[in-house]
């Protein structure tokens, strides 16, 4: 559909009419009477991005949005890497060396205190983990917010950056109900599970975080895809877990353990051949745990 605006502009050189039409799709300005194209490229004066702020400030033409995942929240300026002036001509050798020194000092001035350097390193680690664990932007944004709060409470001093970053990411996954275990996060950042757990307990206690109860249904699709199970078994496992949730059997149990047990029972029900060992490897839960959870689920299904 043609999106156009009628404006009163200069006279048409062809017919002399003043009625001009702006086509916002193609960026053309043409005469409404004879169709003579006055200009082919019109700069868009609309908003670059939408502003959802409650205050009166109009941010619609101020570049990219701010983000907690950048140490300066995306508000600082950067000297570009191209060694060219405003007209596109290459810089002279003396000017090039001056600009290089300016770039170096500009980079240093953005993180002048130890807290700024710590935050920059932590956010870089988060960015690496985001790709390793296939996390969404919302999860990393939440993790960056938790890390900044930990810095305000002075919980960072004397503790490893990797441990606190992993703990913040795990807390963010729990908060947004993203199915990532403590082992996944510890393996992704290459530190001991015990260290991540210790840092998580610290930020959970000091920042008084409120965590939702983990839904075992969220872990079903993940285990099923790793173990290469059919869609039929997956759906049957979800039905079993919904029944277990209704009678309150899920509360206090490891969500991955009960999800793995439900999948194993679903495989037996649908006739799909999968051993406990296969599901144990896919879920990261021991076979003993799966057997114990299966016993409870079997009793529930028999009643």
Short mmCIF file of C-alpha atoms in Angstrom, two decimals, residues 16 21 43 69 77 79 88 96 109 112 124 126 148 211 224 247 249 253 255 271:
data_model
loop_
_atom_site.label_atom_id
_atom_site.label_comp_id
_atom_site.label_asym_id
_atom_site.label_seq_id
_atom_site.Cartn_x
_atom_site.Cartn_y
_atom_site.Cartn_z
CA UNK A 16 3.55 25.06 -12.38
CA UNK A 21 3.15 14.50 -2.86
CA UNK A 43 15.76 12.25 4.38
CA UNK A 69 25.20 -4.92 29.18
CA UNK A 77 31.59 8.34 22.31
CA UNK A 79 36.87 7.65 17.93
CA UNK A 88 36.95 11.00 3.10
CA UNK A 96 47.53 9.60 11.98
CA UNK A 109 39.60 7.38 30.10
CA UNK A 112 39.70 5.06 34.78
CA UNK A 124 32.87 -9.10 28.48
CA UNK A 126 28.90 -12.33 30.18
CA UNK A 148 25.68 -3.90 39.06
CA UNK A 211 13.17 -16.71 42.63
CA UNK A 224 14.32 -34.82 24.63
CA UNK A 247 -1.19 -33.27 43.27
CA UNK A 249 4.39 -34.06 43.80
CA UNK A 253 12.23 -32.17 43.84
CA UNK A 255 13.24 -30.30 38.22
CA UNK A 271 7.07 -48.11 23.07
#
